[in-house]
C-alpha atoms as a PDB file:
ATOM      1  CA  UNK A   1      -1.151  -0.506   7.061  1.00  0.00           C
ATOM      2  CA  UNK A   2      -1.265   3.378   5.867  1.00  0.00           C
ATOM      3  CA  UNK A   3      -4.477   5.345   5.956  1.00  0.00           C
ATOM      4  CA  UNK A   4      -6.856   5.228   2.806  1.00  0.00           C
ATOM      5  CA  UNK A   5      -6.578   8.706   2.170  1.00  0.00           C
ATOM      6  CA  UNK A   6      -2.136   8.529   2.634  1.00  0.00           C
ATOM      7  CA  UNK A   7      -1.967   5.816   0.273  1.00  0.00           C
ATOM      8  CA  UNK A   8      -4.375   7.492  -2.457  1.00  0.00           C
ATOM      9  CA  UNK A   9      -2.396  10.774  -1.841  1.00  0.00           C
ATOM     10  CA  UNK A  10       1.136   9.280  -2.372  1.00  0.00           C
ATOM     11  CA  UNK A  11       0.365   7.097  -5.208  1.00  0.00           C
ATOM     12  CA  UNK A  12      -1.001  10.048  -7.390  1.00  0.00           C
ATOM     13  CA  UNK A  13       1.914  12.445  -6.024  1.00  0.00           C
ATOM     14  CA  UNK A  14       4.022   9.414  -7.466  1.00  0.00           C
ATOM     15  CA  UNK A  15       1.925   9.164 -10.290  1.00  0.00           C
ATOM     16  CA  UNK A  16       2.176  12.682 -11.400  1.00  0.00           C
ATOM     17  CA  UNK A  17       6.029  12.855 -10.602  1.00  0.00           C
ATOM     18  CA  UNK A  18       6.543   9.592 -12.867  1.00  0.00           C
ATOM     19  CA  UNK A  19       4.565  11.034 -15.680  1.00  0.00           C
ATOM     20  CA  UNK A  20       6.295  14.115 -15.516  1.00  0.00           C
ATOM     21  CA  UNK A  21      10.046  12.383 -16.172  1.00  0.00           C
ATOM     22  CA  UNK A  22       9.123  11.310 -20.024  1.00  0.00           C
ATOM     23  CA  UNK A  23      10.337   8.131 -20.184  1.00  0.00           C
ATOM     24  CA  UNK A  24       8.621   5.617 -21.621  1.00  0.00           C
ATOM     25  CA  UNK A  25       9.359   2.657 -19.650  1.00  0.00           C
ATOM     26  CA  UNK A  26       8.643   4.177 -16.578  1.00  0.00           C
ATOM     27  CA  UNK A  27       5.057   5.040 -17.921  1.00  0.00           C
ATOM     28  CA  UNK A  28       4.025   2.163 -18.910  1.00  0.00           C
ATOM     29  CA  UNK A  29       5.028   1.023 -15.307  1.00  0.00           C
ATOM     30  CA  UNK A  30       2.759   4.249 -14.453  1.00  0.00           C
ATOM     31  CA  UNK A  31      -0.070   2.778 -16.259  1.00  0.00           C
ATOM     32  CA  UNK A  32      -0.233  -0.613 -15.247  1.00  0.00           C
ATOM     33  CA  UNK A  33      -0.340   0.840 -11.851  1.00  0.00           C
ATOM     34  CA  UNK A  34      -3.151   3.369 -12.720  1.00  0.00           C
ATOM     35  CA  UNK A  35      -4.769  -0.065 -14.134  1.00  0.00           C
ATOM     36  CA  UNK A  36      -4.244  -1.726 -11.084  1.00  0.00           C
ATOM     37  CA  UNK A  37      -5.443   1.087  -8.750  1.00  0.00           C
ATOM     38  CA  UNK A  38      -7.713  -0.557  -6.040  1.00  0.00           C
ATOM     39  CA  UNK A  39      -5.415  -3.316  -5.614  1.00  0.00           C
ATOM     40  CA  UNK A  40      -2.360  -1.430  -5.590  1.00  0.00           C
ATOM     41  CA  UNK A  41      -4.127   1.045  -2.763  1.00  0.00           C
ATOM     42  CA  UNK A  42      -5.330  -2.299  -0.712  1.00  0.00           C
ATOM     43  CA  UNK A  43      -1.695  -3.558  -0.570  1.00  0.00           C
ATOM     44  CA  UNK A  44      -0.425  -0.060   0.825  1.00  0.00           C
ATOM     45  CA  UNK A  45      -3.383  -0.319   3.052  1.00  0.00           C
ATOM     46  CA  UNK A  46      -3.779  -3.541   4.055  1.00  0.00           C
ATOM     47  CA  UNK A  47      -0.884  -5.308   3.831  1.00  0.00           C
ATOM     48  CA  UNK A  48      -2.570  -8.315   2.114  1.00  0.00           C
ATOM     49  CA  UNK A  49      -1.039 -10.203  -0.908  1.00  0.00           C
ATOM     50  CA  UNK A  50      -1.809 -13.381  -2.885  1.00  0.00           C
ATOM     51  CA  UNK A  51       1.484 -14.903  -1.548  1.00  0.00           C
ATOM     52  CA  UNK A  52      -0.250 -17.529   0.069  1.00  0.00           C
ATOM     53  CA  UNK A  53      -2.556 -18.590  -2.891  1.00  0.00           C
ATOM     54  CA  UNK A  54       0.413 -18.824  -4.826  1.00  0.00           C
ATOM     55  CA  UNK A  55       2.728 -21.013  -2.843  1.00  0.00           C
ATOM     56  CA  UNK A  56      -0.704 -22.928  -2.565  1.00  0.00           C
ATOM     57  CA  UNK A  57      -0.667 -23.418  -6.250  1.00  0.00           C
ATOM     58  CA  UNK A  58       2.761 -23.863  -6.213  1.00  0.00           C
ATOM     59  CA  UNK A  59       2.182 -26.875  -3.996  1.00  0.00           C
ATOM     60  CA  UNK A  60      -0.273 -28.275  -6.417  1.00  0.00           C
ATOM     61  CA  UNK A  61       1.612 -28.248  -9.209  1.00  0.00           C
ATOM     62  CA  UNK A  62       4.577 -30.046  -7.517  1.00  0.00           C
ATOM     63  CA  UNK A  63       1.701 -32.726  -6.786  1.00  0.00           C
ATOM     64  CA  UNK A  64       0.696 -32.607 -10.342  1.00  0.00           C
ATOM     65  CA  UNK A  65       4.530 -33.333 -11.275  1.00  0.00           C
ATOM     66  CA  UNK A  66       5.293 -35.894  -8.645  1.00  0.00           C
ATOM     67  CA  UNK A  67       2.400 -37.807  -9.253  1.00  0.00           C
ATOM     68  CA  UNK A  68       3.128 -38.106 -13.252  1.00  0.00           C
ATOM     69  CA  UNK A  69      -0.762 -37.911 -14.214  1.00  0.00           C
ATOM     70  CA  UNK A  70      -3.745 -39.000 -11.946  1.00  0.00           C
ATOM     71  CA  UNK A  71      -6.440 -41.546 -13.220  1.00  0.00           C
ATOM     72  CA  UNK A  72      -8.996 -38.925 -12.369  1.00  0.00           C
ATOM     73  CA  UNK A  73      -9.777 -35.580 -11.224  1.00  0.00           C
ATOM     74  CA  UNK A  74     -11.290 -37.144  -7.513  1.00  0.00           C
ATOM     75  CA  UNK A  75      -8.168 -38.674  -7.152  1.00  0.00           C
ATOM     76  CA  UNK A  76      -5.658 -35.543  -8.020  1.00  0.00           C
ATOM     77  CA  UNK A  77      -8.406 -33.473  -5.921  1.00  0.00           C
ATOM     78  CA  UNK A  78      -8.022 -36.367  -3.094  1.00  0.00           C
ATOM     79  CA  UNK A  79      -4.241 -35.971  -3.395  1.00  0.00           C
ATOM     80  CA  UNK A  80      -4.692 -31.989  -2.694  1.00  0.00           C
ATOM     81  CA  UNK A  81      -6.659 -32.035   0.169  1.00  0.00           C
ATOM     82  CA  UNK A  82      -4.426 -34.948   1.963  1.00  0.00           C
ATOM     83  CA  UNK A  83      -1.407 -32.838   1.344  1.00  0.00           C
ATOM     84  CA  UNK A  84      -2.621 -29.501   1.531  1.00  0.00           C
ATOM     85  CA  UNK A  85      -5.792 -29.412   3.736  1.00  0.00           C
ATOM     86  CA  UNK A  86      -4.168 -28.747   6.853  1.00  0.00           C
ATOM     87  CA  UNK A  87      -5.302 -32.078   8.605  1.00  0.00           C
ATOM     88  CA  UNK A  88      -4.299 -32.975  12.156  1.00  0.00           C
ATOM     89  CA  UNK A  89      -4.105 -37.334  11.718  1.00  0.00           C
ATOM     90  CA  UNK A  90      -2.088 -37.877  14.574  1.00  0.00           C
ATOM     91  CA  UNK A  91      -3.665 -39.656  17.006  1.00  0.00           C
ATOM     92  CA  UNK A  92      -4.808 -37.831  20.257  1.00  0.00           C
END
């Protein structure tokens, strides 16, 4: 990623630039970012996301739909972790 102090730089140069156009959707962009502020700097910085949380959920709630309703929480947990618990069951 981008240094600490390169990120924080650029993001208020953009801030202050955006801000300075007057339009109102583009400021309220502005200040959901300036909401956001640590977690927009760690993705400039560190590359990270919650891509892989999501396609995790995604995964569960295919399970959820597939499975029309489990009997009980252990067994839609049990379902989960089989499908999406990164087991090795082949035989070695």
């Amino acid at each position: 990623g981008i240094s600490d102090l390169f990120a924080t730089s650029s993001l208020y140069k953009w801030i202050t630039n955006a801000y300075g156009r007057k339009i109102a959707e583009i400021d309220k962009v502005v200040d959901m970012f300036k909401n956001h502020i640590s977690g927009v700097l760690n993705a400039l910085t560190q590359r990270l996301s919650n891509a892989m949380a999501e396609r995790l959920n995604g995964k569960i709630q295919e399970l959820k739909t597939v499975g029309r309703g489990y009997r009980t929480f252990a067994n839609f947990r049990s379902a989960i972790l089989f499908f999406n618990g990164g087991l090795d069951l082949y035989p070695h």
